[in-house]
């Protein structure tokens, strides 16, 4: 065989490997997309659902409670990994929760408007029960999907996080096409009541907000969400059984969540280099956590930041997004919601090529992102008359604030995921648990402020007047 033939064969093999690498990246992205697509989709569909159910705008507060109750799923998984390592079949659990999500979203398309009389009043029992199952699916994905990514090379974890970002972006884009929440201000006239002094009627003309009819129904939207969950299921099947994806498995160190002892000698060193090739081969362990690279104070620091950024991005700031944006107009609200959803996968894409793992940089970016979040929260508290409300620059500043807030803190979350991925399977399980803990703390903090104490005031998109 000539050298030219050998070179051509090598090029053909490299091209085939690169194509399969892209295929695996696509599967990892589609798998990550199924993590939160159903709950994210339900939230963006609320403006269309709320007018047709007896709970009205109390539904968001009910959903918040149901989602936090659903943390019983990740709690169970975490306890099983802690006290019965190896007893839980992780792959089977993922099949169950994806299938449950597909079925629950499909049933929502038929039963979301159905009511039952409970305690003398009509209630959307089917909607609430199915939402609870969806919440169990999505919350449990945090402690099952992430550890599963240990079966693939580290670069695919970043692609998985891109898919998680798409799980929020895709439903938002479909809802925009659907026309959910689009408001038109139209003139409305009504008679002012007679007074004893004038005995005359006064005609008052004011703008009235009217919501544009949707381009397609909520039923079609729920069937779309069910299809997305099925796509996630197919992607997971291919990640497990496609023969070419097997080449992307870095090592067999983990079997069903249990770390296998590495062999002595050069094999152990080779396995260690596959975890993180930039670490010294012989480095003194600073703690018993993972590979021992980080001290317990550093581990606490990493998990504290992870909990904080998830509390802000998953529950605290999203719960006041309408209060922070609507005073600047309907366009500012939709732009901030859509571009913030784009910022999440964009941050993951940046981290794919520029993964800065410095703990100092991580803390600095968290502080800067939190400061932007504090500005957003402050404008929500000042609603309906925040700063620059009568200036065209006010809406632009708010949209940019949301973009940078999500972009910066999403990047922090991805980098922490990469760090914990190198620390092993158990570290990723705890990563998912801390993500849910942070979201829970954010919800517990914001629920009474928004729903009980009425700290935030909505502005009329057509008639709010500020000095």
Short mmCIF file of C-alpha atoms in Angstrom, two decimals:
data_model
loop_
_atom_site.label_atom_id
_atom_site.label_comp_id
_atom_site.label_asym_id
_atom_site.label_seq_id
_atom_site.Cartn_x
_atom_site.Cartn_y
_atom_site.Cartn_z
CA UNK A 1 0.00 0.00 0.00
CA UNK A 2 1.38 3.39 -0.99
CA UNK A 3 1.82 6.34 1.36
CA UNK A 4 -0.80 8.25 -0.64
CA UNK A 5 -3.40 5.51 -0.10
CA UNK A 6 -2.61 5.49 3.63
CA UNK A 7 -3.01 9.25 3.79
CA UNK A 8 -6.37 9.10 2.00
CA UNK A 9 -7.60 6.36 4.37
CA UNK A 10 -6.53 8.46 7.38
CA UNK A 11 -8.36 11.52 6.03
CA UNK A 12 -11.48 9.44 5.43
CA UNK A 13 -11.30 8.04 8.99
CA UNK A 14 -10.80 11.52 10.48
CA UNK A 15 -13.75 12.87 8.52
CA UNK A 16 -15.95 10.00 9.72
CA UNK A 17 -14.90 10.55 13.34
CA UNK A 18 -15.58 14.30 13.09
CA UNK A 19 -19.01 13.65 11.60
CA UNK A 20 -19.86 11.26 14.42
CA UNK A 21 -18.56 13.79 16.92
CA UNK A 22 -21.01 16.36 15.53
CA UNK A 23 -23.75 13.72 15.63
CA UNK A 24 -23.01 13.03 19.30
CA UNK A 25 -22.99 16.77 20.03
CA UNK A 26 -26.45 17.00 18.42
CA UNK A 27 -27.76 14.08 20.48
CA UNK A 28 -26.37 15.59 23.70
CA UNK A 29 -28.07 18.90 22.86
CA UNK A 30 -31.44 17.24 22.12
CA UNK A 31 -31.12 15.19 25.30
CA UNK A 32 -30.48 18.34 27.37
CA UNK A 33 -33.40 20.07 25.68
CA UNK A 34 -35.82 17.65 27.34
CA UNK A 35 -34.66 18.62 30.84
CA UNK A 36 -36.93 21.65 31.35
CA UNK A 37 -38.83 22.11 28.08
CA UNK A 38 -42.24 21.10 29.49
CA UNK A 39 -42.28 23.42 32.54
CA UNK A 40 -40.72 26.27 30.57
CA UNK A 41 -43.38 25.77 27.93
CA UNK A 42 -46.15 25.83 30.52
CA UNK A 43 -44.91 29.15 31.92
CA UNK A 44 -44.81 30.92 28.54
CA UNK A 45 -48.32 29.64 27.76
CA UNK A 46 -49.85 31.12 30.93
CA UNK A 47 -51.33 34.26 29.24
CA UNK A 48 -53.40 31.95 27.04
CA UNK A 49 -54.34 29.47 29.78
CA UNK A 50 -55.21 31.81 32.64
CA UNK A 51 -58.34 33.46 31.13
CA UNK A 52 -59.94 30.04 30.56
CA UNK A 53 -59.55 28.41 33.98
CA UNK A 54 -61.22 29.15 37.35
CA UNK A 55 -57.91 29.80 39.17
CA UNK A 56 -57.17 32.84 37.00
CA UNK A 57 -53.88 34.62 37.78
CA UNK A 58 -53.58 32.72 41.04
CA UNK A 59 -52.35 29.82 38.88
CA UNK A 60 -48.67 30.99 38.81
CA UNK A 61 -48.49 30.88 42.61
CA UNK A 62 -50.03 27.39 42.59
CA UNK A 63 -47.50 26.31 39.99
CA UNK A 64 -44.62 27.61 42.11
CA UNK A 65 -45.81 25.51 45.05
CA UNK A 66 -46.26 22.40 42.89
CA UNK A 67 -42.80 22.74 41.36
CA UNK A 68 -41.18 22.99 44.78
CA UNK A 69 -43.22 20.00 46.05
CA UNK A 70 -41.84 18.07 43.07
CA UNK A 71 -38.36 18.29 44.59
CA UNK A 72 -39.28 15.05 46.33
CA UNK A 73 -37.98 13.42 43.11
CA UNK A 74 -34.40 14.74 43.24
CA UNK A 75 -34.39 14.29 47.03
CA UNK A 76 -35.14 10.59 46.59
CA UNK A 77 -32.46 10.18 43.89
CA UNK A 78 -29.83 12.02 45.96
CA UNK A 79 -30.56 9.95 49.08
CA UNK A 80 -30.33 6.75 47.04
CA UNK A 81 -26.91 7.76 45.70
CA UNK A 82 -25.77 8.66 49.20
CA UNK A 83 -27.00 5.67 51.20
CA UNK A 84 -27.49 2.96 48.54
CA UNK A 85 -24.83 3.64 45.89
CA UNK A 86 -25.28 1.38 42.89
CA UNK A 87 -28.80 0.27 43.85
CA UNK A 88 -30.49 2.76 41.52
CA UNK A 89 -30.45 2.01 37.80
CA UNK A 90 -29.81 5.50 36.49
CA UNK A 91 -30.54 4.70 32.84
CA UNK A 92 -33.87 3.08 33.69
CA UNK A 93 -34.81 6.10 35.83
CA UNK A 94 -34.15 8.45 32.90
CA UNK A 95 -36.32 6.32 30.60
CA UNK A 96 -39.13 6.48 33.15
CA UNK A 97 -39.05 10.24 33.68
CA UNK A 98 -38.78 11.11 29.96
CA UNK A 99 -41.68 8.77 29.17
CA UNK A 100 -43.69 10.27 32.03
CA UNK A 101 -43.02 13.78 30.69
CA UNK A 102 -44.11 12.79 27.18
CA UNK A 103 -47.35 11.25 28.43
CA UNK A 104 -48.18 14.10 30.83
CA UNK A 105 -47.72 16.84 28.18
CA UNK A 106 -49.79 14.81 25.70
CA UNK A 107 -52.63 14.44 28.23
CA UNK A 108 -52.48 18.19 28.97
CA UNK A 109 -53.53 18.81 25.39
CA UNK A 110 -56.84 17.04 26.12
CA UNK A 111 -57.59 17.84 29.76
CA UNK A 112 -56.05 21.22 30.70
CA UNK A 113 -59.46 22.98 30.61
CA UNK A 114 -61.36 20.23 32.42
CA UNK A 115 -62.60 21.14 35.93
CA UNK A 116 -63.94 19.30 38.95
CA UNK A 117 -65.91 20.73 41.87
CA UNK A 118 -63.72 20.64 44.98
CA UNK A 119 -64.89 22.18 48.26
CA UNK A 120 -67.84 23.73 46.47
CA UNK A 121 -65.83 25.49 43.77
CA UNK A 122 -64.59 24.43 40.31
CA UNK A 123 -60.91 23.55 40.19
CA UNK A 124 -58.53 22.64 37.36
CA UNK A 125 -57.61 19.33 38.97
CA UNK A 126 -56.28 17.69 35.80
CA UNK A 127 -54.07 20.68 34.98
CA UNK A 128 -52.63 20.83 38.50
CA UNK A 129 -52.02 17.06 38.80
CA UNK A 130 -50.37 16.80 35.36
CA UNK A 131 -48.27 19.89 36.13
CA UNK A 132 -47.03 18.19 39.30
CA UNK A 133 -45.90 15.17 37.27
CA UNK A 134 -44.16 17.47 34.77
CA UNK A 135 -42.42 19.24 37.63
CA UNK A 136 -41.24 15.89 39.06
CA UNK A 137 -39.83 15.01 35.63
CA UNK A 138 -37.97 18.30 35.18
CA UNK A 139 -36.69 18.58 38.75
CA UNK A 140 -35.48 14.97 38.75
CA UNK A 141 -33.66 15.55 35.44
CA UNK A 142 -31.17 17.72 37.35
CA UNK A 143 -29.88 14.73 39.33
CA UNK A 144 -30.15 12.08 36.59
CA UNK A 145 -29.36 13.73 33.23
CA UNK A 146 -26.19 15.43 34.48
CA UNK A 147 -24.64 12.28 36.02
CA UNK A 148 -25.46 10.36 32.83
CA UNK A 149 -23.19 12.74 30.90
CA UNK A 150 -20.27 11.09 32.72
CA UNK A 151 -20.63 8.34 30.08
CA UNK A 152 -19.45 10.79 27.41
CA UNK A 153 -16.33 12.90 27.00
CA UNK A 154 -16.19 16.20 28.93
CA UNK A 155 -16.82 18.45 25.91
CA UNK A 156 -20.31 16.98 25.50
CA UNK A 157 -21.36 18.32 28.91
CA UNK A 158 -21.16 21.86 27.52
CA UNK A 159 -23.34 20.79 24.58
CA UNK A 160 -25.81 19.34 27.09
CA UNK A 161 -25.98 22.74 28.81
CA UNK A 162 -26.67 24.34 25.41
CA UNK A 163 -29.62 21.96 25.13
CA UNK A 164 -30.81 23.03 28.59
CA UNK A 165 -30.76 26.62 27.36
CA UNK A 166 -32.69 25.65 24.24
CA UNK A 167 -35.34 24.10 26.52
CA UNK A 168 -36.26 27.64 27.53
CA UNK A 169 -35.61 29.32 24.19
CA UNK A 170 -37.61 27.00 21.93
CA UNK A 171 -40.96 27.25 23.79
CA UNK A 172 -40.53 31.04 23.98
CA UNK A 173 -40.01 31.29 20.22
CA UNK A 174 -43.01 29.03 19.52
CA UNK A 175 -45.12 31.15 21.91
CA UNK A 176 -44.04 34.27 20.01
CA UNK A 177 -45.17 32.66 16.74
CA UNK A 178 -48.39 31.69 18.51
CA UNK A 179 -48.91 35.33 19.51
CA UNK A 180 -49.22 34.73 23.26
CA UNK A 181 -49.44 37.87 25.37
CA UNK A 182 -49.34 40.38 22.47
CA UNK A 183 -51.23 43.49 23.58
CA UNK A 184 -52.87 46.15 21.44
CA UNK A 185 -53.99 49.44 22.96
CA UNK A 186 -57.34 50.61 21.62
CA UNK A 187 -59.47 53.63 22.43
CA UNK A 188 -62.37 52.93 24.76
CA UNK A 189 -65.12 55.35 25.79
CA UNK A 190 -67.40 55.20 28.82
CA UNK A 191 -69.72 57.54 30.71
CA UNK A 192 -68.62 59.05 34.00
CA UNK A 193 -71.32 58.78 36.70
CA UNK A 194 -73.58 61.76 37.29
CA UNK A 195 -72.63 64.16 40.08
CA UNK A 196 -74.96 66.08 42.33
CA UNK A 197 -73.41 69.39 41.29
CA UNK A 198 -73.51 69.16 37.52
CA UNK A 199 -76.26 66.57 36.89
CA UNK A 200 -74.55 65.73 33.63
CA UNK A 201 -72.68 62.82 32.13
CA UNK A 202 -69.05 63.17 31.08
CA UNK A 203 -67.61 61.02 28.30
CA UNK A 204 -64.16 59.64 29.15
CA UNK A 205 -61.84 58.30 26.44
CA UNK A 206 -58.97 56.06 27.51
CA UNK A 207 -56.77 53.32 26.11
CA UNK A 208 -57.77 49.75 26.89
CA UNK A 209 -55.42 46.77 26.64
CA UNK A 210 -56.72 44.00 24.40
CA UNK A 211 -54.88 40.72 23.96
CA UNK A 212 -54.49 39.49 20.41
CA UNK A 213 -56.08 36.09 19.68
CA UNK A 214 -53.56 33.27 19.42
CA UNK A 215 -52.56 31.94 16.01
CA UNK A 216 -53.05 28.38 17.25
CA UNK A 217 -54.55 26.84 20.37
CA UNK A 218 -52.99 25.79 23.65
CA UNK A 219 -53.81 22.18 22.75
CA UNK A 220 -51.50 22.35 19.72
CA UNK A 221 -48.78 23.90 21.90
CA UNK A 222 -48.98 21.06 24.44
CA UNK A 223 -48.80 18.47 21.65
CA UNK A 224 -45.66 20.27 20.44
CA UNK A 225 -44.14 19.96 23.95
CA UNK A 226 -44.98 16.25 23.97
CA UNK A 227 -43.20 15.86 20.62
CA UNK A 228 -40.12 17.60 22.06
CA UNK A 229 -40.06 15.12 24.94
CA UNK A 230 -40.25 12.26 22.44
CA UNK A 231 -37.30 13.77 20.57
CA UNK A 232 -35.40 13.80 23.86
CA UNK A 233 -36.31 10.12 24.37
CA UNK A 234 -35.05 9.17 20.90
CA UNK A 235 -31.81 11.12 21.51
CA UNK A 236 -31.30 9.24 24.79
CA UNK A 237 -31.88 5.91 23.05
CA UNK A 238 -29.25 6.75 20.43
CA UNK A 239 -26.78 7.94 23.07
CA UNK A 240 -27.12 4.53 24.71
CA UNK A 241 -27.31 2.18 21.74
CA UNK A 242 -25.88 3.83 18.62
CA UNK A 243 -22.62 1.93 17.97
CA UNK A 244 -20.71 5.01 16.82
CA UNK A 245 -21.50 6.94 20.01
CA UNK A 246 -19.67 4.24 21.99
CA UNK A 247 -16.39 5.72 20.71
CA UNK A 248 -17.17 8.90 22.64
CA UNK A 249 -17.12 7.06 25.99
CA UNK A 250 -13.98 8.25 27.78
CA UNK A 251 -13.49 5.37 30.18
CA UNK A 252 -15.33 2.61 32.02
CA UNK A 253 -14.48 4.01 35.44
CA UNK A 254 -18.15 4.38 36.33
CA UNK A 255 -20.72 1.63 36.23
CA UNK A 256 -24.21 2.52 37.41
CA UNK A 257 -22.88 5.35 39.51
CA UNK A 258 -20.17 3.40 41.32
CA UNK A 259 -16.55 4.32 40.80
CA UNK A 260 -14.45 1.33 39.78
CA UNK A 261 -10.88 1.15 41.10
CA UNK A 262 -8.32 1.97 38.43
CA UNK A 263 -5.52 -0.40 37.70
CA UNK A 264 -2.07 0.27 39.00
CA UNK A 265 0.74 1.72 36.97
CA UNK A 266 0.43 3.57 33.71
CA UNK A 267 -3.25 2.66 33.23
CA UNK A 268 -4.23 4.63 36.35
CA UNK A 269 -2.22 7.64 35.16
CA UNK A 270 -3.87 7.44 31.76
CA UNK A 271 -7.32 7.39 33.31
CA UNK A 272 -6.46 10.36 35.48
CA UNK A 273 -5.23 12.34 32.46
CA UNK A 274 -8.58 11.73 30.75
CA UNK A 275 -10.30 13.46 33.68
CA UNK A 276 -8.35 16.65 33.26
CA UNK A 277 -5.13 16.64 31.17
CA UNK A 278 -4.05 20.00 32.67
CA UNK A 279 -3.73 18.71 36.22
CA UNK A 280 -0.44 17.40 37.54
CA UNK A 281 -0.36 13.61 37.62
CA UNK A 282 0.92 13.56 41.21
CA UNK A 283 -0.91 16.24 43.18
CA UNK A 284 -1.46 16.11 46.92
CA UNK A 285 -5.12 15.65 47.80
CA UNK A 286 -6.59 18.69 49.53
CA UNK A 287 -9.81 16.94 50.58
CA UNK A 288 -11.73 13.70 50.18
CA UNK A 289 -14.10 15.35 47.70
CA UNK A 290 -13.80 13.90 44.19
CA UNK A 291 -10.21 13.85 42.98
CA UNK A 292 -9.09 15.93 45.94
CA UNK A 293 -7.98 18.88 43.81
CA UNK A 294 -10.14 21.35 45.79
CA UNK A 295 -10.14 21.94 49.52
CA UNK A 296 -13.41 21.75 51.45
CA UNK A 297 -13.55 25.55 51.60
CA UNK A 298 -13.25 25.70 47.82
CA UNK A 299 -15.92 23.02 47.45
CA UNK A 300 -18.24 25.00 49.71
CA UNK A 301 -17.46 28.14 47.70
CA UNK A 302 -18.31 26.41 44.41
CA UNK A 303 -21.59 24.97 45.69
CA UNK A 304 -22.58 28.26 47.37
CA UNK A 305 -22.13 30.11 44.06
CA UNK A 306 -24.04 27.36 42.24
CA UNK A 307 -26.95 27.65 44.66
CA UNK A 308 -26.93 31.46 44.50
CA UNK A 309 -26.89 31.78 40.70
CA UNK A 310 -29.65 29.19 40.31
CA UNK A 311 -31.79 30.94 42.92
CA UNK A 312 -31.44 34.17 40.92
CA UNK A 313 -31.81 32.82 37.39
CA UNK A 314 -34.39 30.07 37.95
CA UNK A 315 -36.88 31.61 40.38
CA UNK A 316 -36.09 34.99 41.98
CA UNK A 317 -35.64 37.23 38.92
CA UNK A 318 -38.03 35.36 36.55
CA UNK A 319 -40.81 35.85 39.12
CA UNK A 320 -40.52 39.65 38.70
CA UNK A 321 -39.65 39.83 34.99
CA UNK A 322 -43.03 41.27 34.02
CA UNK A 323 -42.80 43.91 36.79
CA UNK A 324 -39.32 44.97 35.66
CA UNK A 325 -40.11 45.13 31.92
CA UNK A 326 -43.79 45.95 31.37
CA UNK A 327 -43.52 49.60 32.53
CA UNK A 328 -41.22 50.16 29.54
CA UNK A 329 -43.77 48.72 27.13
CA UNK A 330 -44.91 45.42 25.69
CA UNK A 331 -42.04 45.34 23.17
CA UNK A 332 -39.44 45.70 25.93
CA UNK A 333 -41.03 42.80 27.80
CA UNK A 334 -41.06 40.44 24.81
CA UNK A 335 -37.55 41.44 23.73
CA UNK A 336 -36.12 40.89 27.21
CA UNK A 337 -37.86 37.51 27.57
CA UNK A 338 -36.76 36.28 24.14
CA UNK A 339 -33.20 37.62 24.15
CA UNK A 340 -32.65 36.41 27.72
CA UNK A 341 -33.70 32.95 26.55
CA UNK A 342 -31.19 33.24 23.70
CA UNK A 343 -28.46 34.33 26.13
CA UNK A 344 -28.55 31.01 28.00
CA UNK A 345 -27.46 28.75 25.13
CA UNK A 346 -25.16 31.54 23.91
CA UNK A 347 -23.29 31.44 27.24
CA UNK A 348 -22.96 27.67 26.91
CA UNK A 349 -21.64 28.08 23.36
CA UNK A 350 -19.02 30.57 24.58
CA UNK A 351 -17.99 28.19 27.37
CA UNK A 352 -17.52 25.45 24.77
CA UNK A 353 -14.59 27.40 23.29
CA UNK A 354 -13.48 29.60 26.21
CA UNK A 355 -13.84 27.54 29.44
CA UNK A 356 -12.24 29.78 32.08
CA UNK A 357 -12.18 27.69 35.26
CA UNK A 358 -10.58 30.25 37.55
CA UNK A 359 -12.45 30.38 40.87
CA UNK A 360 -11.57 34.08 41.19
CA UNK A 361 -13.01 34.86 37.76
CA UNK A 362 -16.10 32.81 38.62
CA UNK A 363 -16.67 34.83 41.79
CA UNK A 364 -16.08 38.15 40.00
CA UNK A 365 -18.54 37.30 37.23
CA UNK A 366 -21.08 36.19 39.85
CA UNK A 367 -20.79 39.52 41.69
CA UNK A 368 -21.15 41.53 38.46
CA UNK A 369 -24.12 39.46 37.30
CA UNK A 370 -25.74 39.74 40.73
CA UNK A 371 -25.30 43.53 40.64
CA UNK A 372 -27.15 43.64 37.31
CA UNK A 373 -29.81 41.41 38.88
CA UNK A 374 -30.10 43.87 41.77
CA UNK A 375 -30.79 46.66 39.24
CA UNK A 376 -33.51 44.53 37.64
CA UNK A 377 -35.02 43.77 41.06
CA UNK A 378 -34.90 47.45 42.00
CA UNK A 379 -36.78 48.46 38.85
CA UNK A 380 -39.37 45.76 39.59
CA UNK A 381 -39.89 47.19 43.09
CA UNK A 382 -40.34 50.68 41.59
CA UNK A 383 -42.93 49.40 39.09
CA UNK A 384 -45.05 50.88 37.56
CA UNK A 385 -42.76 53.94 37.59
CA UNK A 386 -39.12 52.77 37.48
CA UNK A 387 -36.14 54.85 36.39
CA UNK A 388 -36.16 56.14 32.79
CA UNK A 389 -39.73 54.93 32.31
CA UNK A 390 -40.56 57.94 30.11
CA UNK A 391 -37.30 57.70 28.16
CA UNK A 392 -36.76 55.42 25.16
CA UNK A 393 -33.37 54.46 26.61
CA UNK A 394 -35.07 52.94 29.67
CA UNK A 395 -36.43 49.97 27.73
CA UNK A 396 -33.08 49.44 25.97
CA UNK A 397 -31.22 49.45 29.29
CA UNK A 398 -33.64 46.91 30.77
CA UNK A 399 -33.34 44.57 27.77
CA UNK A 400 -29.53 44.77 27.91
CA UNK A 401 -29.63 44.18 31.67
CA UNK A 402 -31.60 40.96 31.21
CA UNK A 403 -29.26 39.79 28.44
CA UNK A 404 -26.09 40.35 30.50
CA UNK A 405 -27.66 38.96 33.67
CA UNK A 406 -28.57 35.63 32.04
CA UNK A 407 -25.39 35.51 29.91
CA UNK A 408 -22.99 36.01 32.83
CA UNK A 409 -24.64 33.72 35.37
CA UNK A 410 -25.36 31.00 32.79
CA UNK A 411 -21.64 30.99 31.96
CA UNK A 412 -20.88 30.54 35.68
CA UNK A 413 -23.27 27.57 35.86
CA UNK A 414 -21.64 25.87 32.88
CA UNK A 415 -18.12 26.32 34.26
CA UNK A 416 -19.19 24.87 37.62
CA UNK A 417 -20.73 21.94 35.76
CA UNK A 418 -17.43 21.33 33.95
CA UNK A 419 -15.47 21.53 37.20
CA UNK A 420 -17.77 19.08 38.99
CA UNK A 421 -17.81 16.77 36.00
CA UNK A 422 -14.06 16.33 36.46
CA UNK A 423 -14.65 15.52 40.15
CA UNK A 424 -16.71 12.45 39.32
CA UNK A 425 -20.20 11.02 39.17
CA UNK A 426 -21.19 11.82 42.76
CA UNK A 427 -20.12 15.44 42.30
CA UNK A 428 -22.57 15.78 39.40
CA UNK A 429 -25.35 14.23 41.48
CA UNK A 430 -24.70 16.84 44.18
CA UNK A 431 -24.51 19.48 41.46
CA UNK A 432 -28.08 18.66 40.41
CA UNK A 433 -29.24 18.58 44.03
CA UNK A 434 -27.73 22.01 44.76
CA UNK A 435 -29.32 23.42 41.58
CA UNK A 436 -32.73 22.36 42.89
CA UNK A 437 -31.92 23.60 46.40
CA UNK A 438 -31.03 27.05 45.07
CA UNK A 439 -34.22 27.16 42.99
CA UNK A 440 -36.22 26.14 46.06
CA UNK A 441 -34.68 28.86 48.23
CA UNK A 442 -35.35 31.46 45.56
CA UNK A 443 -38.99 30.40 45.28
CA UNK A 444 -39.52 30.35 49.05
CA UNK A 445 -38.08 33.86 49.29
CA UNK A 446 -40.03 35.40 46.39
CA UNK A 447 -43.43 33.74 46.86
CA UNK A 448 -44.50 35.72 49.96
CA UNK A 449 -43.05 38.95 48.54
CA UNK A 450 -45.00 38.62 45.28
CA UNK A 451 -48.16 36.76 46.29
CA UNK A 452 -48.69 37.57 49.99
CA UNK A 453 -47.26 41.01 50.75
CA UNK A 454 -47.87 42.47 47.25
CA UNK A 455 -44.50 44.20 47.22
CA UNK A 456 -44.66 44.47 43.42
CA UNK A 457 -47.29 46.40 41.45
CA UNK A 458 -48.15 45.74 37.83
CA UNK A 459 -48.52 48.67 35.50
CA UNK A 460 -51.23 49.02 32.87
CA UNK A 461 -49.42 48.63 29.52
CA UNK A 462 -51.68 51.29 27.98
CA UNK A 463 -52.64 53.79 30.71
CA UNK A 464 -49.84 54.00 33.31
CA UNK A 465 -48.70 57.61 33.74
CA UNK A 466 -45.56 58.50 35.65
CA UNK A 467 -44.14 61.92 36.52
#
